Coordinates of C-alpha atoms in Angstrom, one line a residue:
M1 CA 137.0 135.9 184.3
S2 CA 138.5 137.2 187.8
E3 CA 137.1 140.5 188.8
E4 CA 139.4 143.6 188.3
K5 CA 141.2 144.6 191.7
I6 CA 140.1 148.3 193.3
Q7 CA 143.0 150.6 193.0
V8 CA 144.0 152.6 195.9
L9 CA 146.1 155.0 197.1
I10 CA 146.8 156.0 200.9
A11 CA 148.6 159.1 201.7
D12 CA 149.8 159.4 205.3
D13 CA 152.7 160.7 207.2
E14 CA 152.1 158.5 210.1
D15 CA 153.7 155.3 209.0
P16 CA 152.1 152.6 211.4
L17 CA 148.6 154.0 210.6
R18 CA 149.6 154.2 206.7
I19 CA 151.1 150.4 206.7
T20 CA 147.9 148.9 208.9
V21 CA 145.3 150.3 206.7
A22 CA 147.3 149.5 203.4
A23 CA 148.0 146.0 205.0
W24 CA 144.2 145.4 205.5
L25 CA 143.2 146.7 202.4
G26 CA 145.8 144.5 200.5
D27 CA 144.0 141.4 202.4
E28 CA 140.7 142.2 201.4
G29 CA 141.3 142.1 197.8
F30 CA 142.5 145.9 197.0
E31 CA 145.7 146.9 195.2
V32 CA 147.4 149.4 197.3
E33 CA 150.2 151.7 197.3
Q34 CA 151.6 154.2 199.7
A35 CA 152.8 157.8 199.8
A36 CA 154.6 159.2 203.1
D37 CA 153.3 162.7 202.3
G38 CA 151.3 165.1 199.8
V39 CA 154.2 165.5 197.4
E40 CA 154.7 161.6 197.1
A41 CA 150.9 161.4 196.6
I42 CA 150.9 163.9 193.7
K43 CA 153.7 161.9 192.0
K44 CA 151.9 159.0 192.2
V45 CA 148.9 160.3 190.7
Q46 CA 150.7 161.4 188.1
E47 CA 151.9 158.0 187.2
K48 CA 149.0 156.1 187.5
D49 CA 145.0 156.2 187.5
F50 CA 143.8 155.0 190.9
D51 CA 140.0 154.4 191.7
I52 CA 140.2 155.8 195.3
V53 CA 142.8 158.2 197.0
I54 CA 142.5 158.0 200.9
L55 CA 144.3 161.2 201.9
D56 CA 145.3 162.4 205.7
I57 CA 144.5 166.2 205.9
K58 CA 147.6 167.0 207.6
M59 CA 150.8 165.8 205.6
P60 CA 154.0 167.7 205.1
G61 CA 155.1 168.9 201.8
A62 CA 151.4 169.4 200.6
N63 CA 148.3 168.9 202.9
G64 CA 145.4 166.8 202.2
L65 CA 143.7 169.7 200.7
E66 CA 146.0 170.9 198.3
V67 CA 146.7 167.1 197.0
L68 CA 142.5 166.9 196.9
R69 CA 142.4 169.9 194.6
Y70 CA 145.3 168.5 192.4
I71 CA 143.3 165.4 192.1
K72 CA 140.3 166.9 191.3
K73 CA 141.8 169.0 188.6
N74 CA 144.3 166.2 186.8
S75 CA 142.6 163.1 187.6
A76 CA 138.9 163.8 187.9
Q77 CA 138.2 159.9 187.6
S78 CA 140.0 159.0 191.1
E79 CA 137.6 159.3 194.0
V80 CA 138.7 160.9 197.4
V81 CA 138.3 159.9 200.7
M82 CA 139.7 162.2 203.5
M83 CA 141.3 161.0 207.3
T84 CA 140.9 163.3 209.8
G85 CA 141.4 163.6 213.5
M86 CA 138.5 164.8 215.7
S87 CA 139.6 168.4 215.8
D88 CA 139.9 168.5 211.8
V89 CA 136.3 168.1 211.4
N90 CA 135.7 171.8 209.9
M91 CA 138.7 171.0 207.2
A92 CA 136.9 167.6 206.5
V93 CA 133.6 169.2 205.7
E94 CA 135.7 171.8 203.4
A95 CA 137.2 168.6 201.6
M96 CA 133.7 167.6 200.9
K97 CA 133.0 170.9 199.3
L98 CA 135.8 170.4 197.2
G99 CA 135.0 167.4 196.0
A100 CA 135.8 164.6 198.4
K101 CA 133.4 161.4 198.5
E102 CA 133.9 160.9 202.6
Y103 CA 135.8 161.3 205.3
L104 CA 136.9 159.0 208.1
T105 CA 137.6 160.0 211.4
K106 CA 140.5 158.5 213.1
P107 CA 141.0 156.1 214.6
I108 CA 140.2 154.2 211.3
D109 CA 137.3 151.6 212.1
M110 CA 138.9 148.8 209.9
D111 CA 135.7 146.9 209.6
Q112 CA 133.6 149.7 208.1
L113 CA 136.4 150.8 205.8
V114 CA 136.0 148.0 203.2
P115 CA 132.4 148.4 202.8
Q116 CA 132.8 152.1 202.4
L117 CA 135.3 151.9 199.8
K118 CA 133.2 149.4 198.0
G119 CA 130.2 151.3 198.2
I120 CA 132.0 154.8 196.8
I121 CA 133.1 152.3 193.4
R122 CA 129.5 150.9 193.3
A123 CA 128.0 154.7 193.6
R124 CA 130.5 155.7 190.9
D125 CA 129.9 152.7 188.7
A126 CA 126.1 153.7 188.7
E127 CA 126.9 157.2 187.7
D128 CA 128.9 156.0 184.8
R129 CA 125.8 153.8 183.5
I130 CA 123.6 156.5 183.6
R131 CA 125.7 158.8 182.2
R132 CA 126.3 156.4 179.0
L133 CA 122.5 155.8 179.0
Q134 CA 121.8 159.4 178.6
S135 CA 124.5 159.7 176.2
E136 CA 123.3 156.9 174.1
H137 CA 119.6 158.4 174.1
T138 CA 121.1 161.9 173.2
A139 CA 123.0 160.2 170.2
R140 CA 119.4 158.6 169.0
L141 CA 117.8 161.8 168.9
L142 CA 120.5 163.5 167.2
Y143 CA 120.8 160.7 164.7
D144 CA 117.1 161.0 164.3
L145 CA 117.4 164.6 163.7
H146 CA 120.3 164.0 161.2
N147 CA 118.9 161.9 158.6
P148 CA 115.9 164.0 157.4
I149 CA 117.9 167.0 157.1
A150 CA 120.5 165.0 155.1
G151 CA 117.7 163.6 152.9
L152 CA 116.5 167.4 152.4
R153 CA 120.0 167.9 151.5
Q154 CA 120.1 165.4 148.7
S155 CA 116.9 166.6 147.3
I156 CA 118.3 170.1 146.8
G157 CA 121.2 168.6 145.2
Y158 CA 118.8 167.1 142.7
L159 CA 117.0 170.0 142.0
L160 CA 120.2 172.0 141.4
K161 CA 121.1 169.3 138.6
G162 CA 117.8 170.0 136.9
M163 CA 116.1 166.8 137.8
A164 CA 112.8 168.8 138.2
G165 CA 112.9 171.0 135.5
S166 CA 115.2 174.0 134.7
L167 CA 116.1 176.9 137.2
G168 CA 116.7 180.4 136.8
D169 CA 119.9 181.9 138.3
H170 CA 117.9 183.3 141.1
Q171 CA 116.4 180.2 142.2
K172 CA 120.1 178.5 142.0
E173 CA 121.4 181.0 143.9
L174 CA 118.8 180.3 146.6
L175 CA 119.2 176.9 146.6
G176 CA 123.0 177.0 147.1
Y177 CA 122.6 179.1 150.0
M178 CA 119.8 176.6 151.5
T179 CA 122.6 173.8 150.7
T180 CA 125.4 175.6 152.8
S181 CA 122.9 176.5 155.5
I182 CA 122.2 173.0 155.5
D183 CA 125.8 171.8 155.7
K184 CA 126.6 173.7 158.8
V185 CA 123.6 172.5 160.3
I186 CA 124.6 168.8 159.3
D187 CA 128.3 169.4 160.6
L188 CA 126.9 170.7 164.0
L189 CA 124.8 167.6 164.4
T190 CA 127.8 165.5 163.7
D191 CA 130.1 167.1 165.9
M192 CA 127.3 167.0 168.6
M193 CA 126.9 163.1 168.1
D194 CA 130.8 162.7 168.4
L195 CA 130.4 164.7 171.7
T196 CA 128.0 162.3 173.2
K197 CA 130.4 159.3 172.0
L198 CA 132.9 161.1 173.8
E199 CA 130.9 161.6 176.8
G200 CA 129.9 157.7 176.6
G201 CA 133.6 156.6 176.4
R202 CA 132.6 155.2 172.9
V203 CA 134.5 157.6 170.7
R204 CA 137.0 156.0 168.2
L205 CA 140.1 158.1 167.9
N206 CA 142.4 157.9 164.6
K207 CA 145.6 158.8 166.3
G208 CA 148.4 159.6 164.2
I209 CA 151.9 161.1 164.3
S210 CA 151.5 164.7 162.7
S211 CA 152.7 168.2 163.4
L212 CA 149.8 170.5 164.8
G213 CA 151.4 173.7 163.3
T214 CA 151.2 172.1 160.0
S215 CA 147.4 171.0 160.8
V216 CA 146.4 174.7 162.0
Q217 CA 148.3 176.2 158.7
N218 CA 146.3 173.6 156.2
I219 CA 143.2 175.2 157.9
T220 CA 144.1 178.6 157.6
Q221 CA 145.0 178.3 154.1
E222 CA 141.9 177.0 153.1
F223 CA 140.0 179.9 154.6
H224 CA 142.4 182.6 152.6
V225 CA 139.5 183.3 150.0
P226 CA 136.5 184.1 152.6
I227 CA 139.1 185.9 155.0
Q228 CA 140.3 188.1 152.4
S229 CA 136.7 189.3 151.1
S230 CA 135.4 189.8 155.0
N231 CA 138.0 192.3 155.4
I232 CA 139.8 190.2 157.9
T233 CA 143.7 190.1 158.7
L234 CA 145.1 186.7 159.5
D235 CA 148.5 186.2 160.7
F236 CA 149.8 182.8 161.6
Y237 CA 152.9 181.8 163.3
A238 CA 154.5 178.5 164.4
E239 CA 157.5 177.6 166.2
P240 CA 160.2 176.0 163.9
D241 CA 161.0 173.2 166.1
L242 CA 157.3 172.1 167.1
P243 CA 157.4 168.8 168.3
T244 CA 155.3 165.9 166.4
L245 CA 152.3 164.8 168.5
E246 CA 150.1 161.6 168.4
Y247 CA 146.6 162.8 167.9
D248 CA 143.5 162.5 165.8
A249 CA 144.3 165.1 162.8
E250 CA 140.8 165.2 161.6
K251 CA 138.9 165.8 164.8
I252 CA 141.4 168.6 165.7
E253 CA 141.1 170.3 162.1
Q254 CA 137.5 170.2 162.4
V255 CA 137.8 172.1 165.8
V256 CA 140.1 174.5 164.0
K257 CA 137.5 174.9 161.1
N258 CA 134.5 175.4 163.5
F259 CA 136.6 178.0 165.0
M260 CA 137.4 179.8 161.8
S261 CA 133.9 179.5 160.1
N262 CA 132.4 181.3 163.3
A263 CA 135.2 183.8 162.5
V264 CA 134.3 184.6 159.2
I265 CA 130.8 185.9 159.4
P266 CA 129.8 189.2 157.8
H267 CA 130.5 192.3 160.2
T268 CA 130.7 196.1 160.3
A269 CA 134.3 196.3 161.9
S270 CA 138.1 195.1 160.9
R271 CA 139.0 192.4 162.6
S272 CA 142.8 190.8 163.4
N273 CA 143.3 187.0 163.9
R274 CA 146.2 185.3 165.3
C275 CA 146.8 181.7 165.2
A276 CA 149.7 180.9 167.3
S277 CA 151.4 176.7 167.6
T278 CA 154.0 176.8 170.5
K279 CA 155.7 174.1 172.2
G280 CA 153.7 172.1 175.1
C281 CA 153.7 169.8 177.6
P282 CA 151.0 170.1 180.3
R283 CA 152.7 168.7 183.1
A284 CA 155.8 170.8 182.7
G285 CA 153.9 174.2 182.3
R286 CA 154.2 174.4 178.6
R287 CA 151.1 174.5 176.1
T288 CA 150.0 174.6 172.8
T289 CA 147.9 177.4 172.1
T290 CA 145.4 178.9 169.2
D291 CA 144.4 182.5 170.2
R292 CA 142.4 185.0 168.3
T293 CA 141.7 188.9 168.9
C294 CA 138.5 190.8 167.6
H295 CA 137.6 194.3 167.1
G296 CA 133.8 193.6 166.0
F297 CA 131.5 190.5 166.0
G298 CA 132.6 187.1 166.0
V299 CA 134.7 185.1 168.5
Q300 CA 136.0 186.9 171.1

């Protein structure tokens, strides 16, 4: 199977240099796209994931540092290499502080460029492998914790069924409380195992088309009784024209359940909750939110 090509974006307003570097890298087996200014570079990053983005520091529209900040916020998997003239070295150092992997001084040494870029990708891949190994090790530890706790939960269930003899009301109440506490620990361990899978790129999302407002409303209804008994006022609002989204409803609902569970705790002051679902598209500056105000203990 042929090796996957390294995807590179080069952004520079100097046409001769940009075209020359792009042609050189193309001849060396890289898949290269070009941008003539910072604004065009941001548009291309929005459209496609690149392994490496090469940025000139001084460009019209948006300079290299502005594009770098955007990439680190919105396309963190892309490695960034800055190009600079001798007078821009201080800005290049600033770019390194912002997350750039390397900076190249003009005129570009073409013979060194290819090994530098390949070295950056090798280092990135090595870091990814280390993170996956750490994630797998953590997952094994969590699994080893999960099993005996789940076994304890099962044993308590046997006791509650009277398999070891009859129980008094106080004993049943105590075992019921223990069961609830153990279930919370098991849920926490399960969430942590899912997180390690996500960090290791091994989580499986069961995506489906659904309404986020409906999902949140269903969860708030499940907490109707404990909310009332805890002297909490819960207001739910969802815009009537919310679009349907593709997401893993089970995992999103688990997040909301954890949020609500943390809110419904013993307290001495009254609290108010507000769950709101609003239309959103991250790139258009719109979003989906769930917020909560608290005047006592719990989630702030």
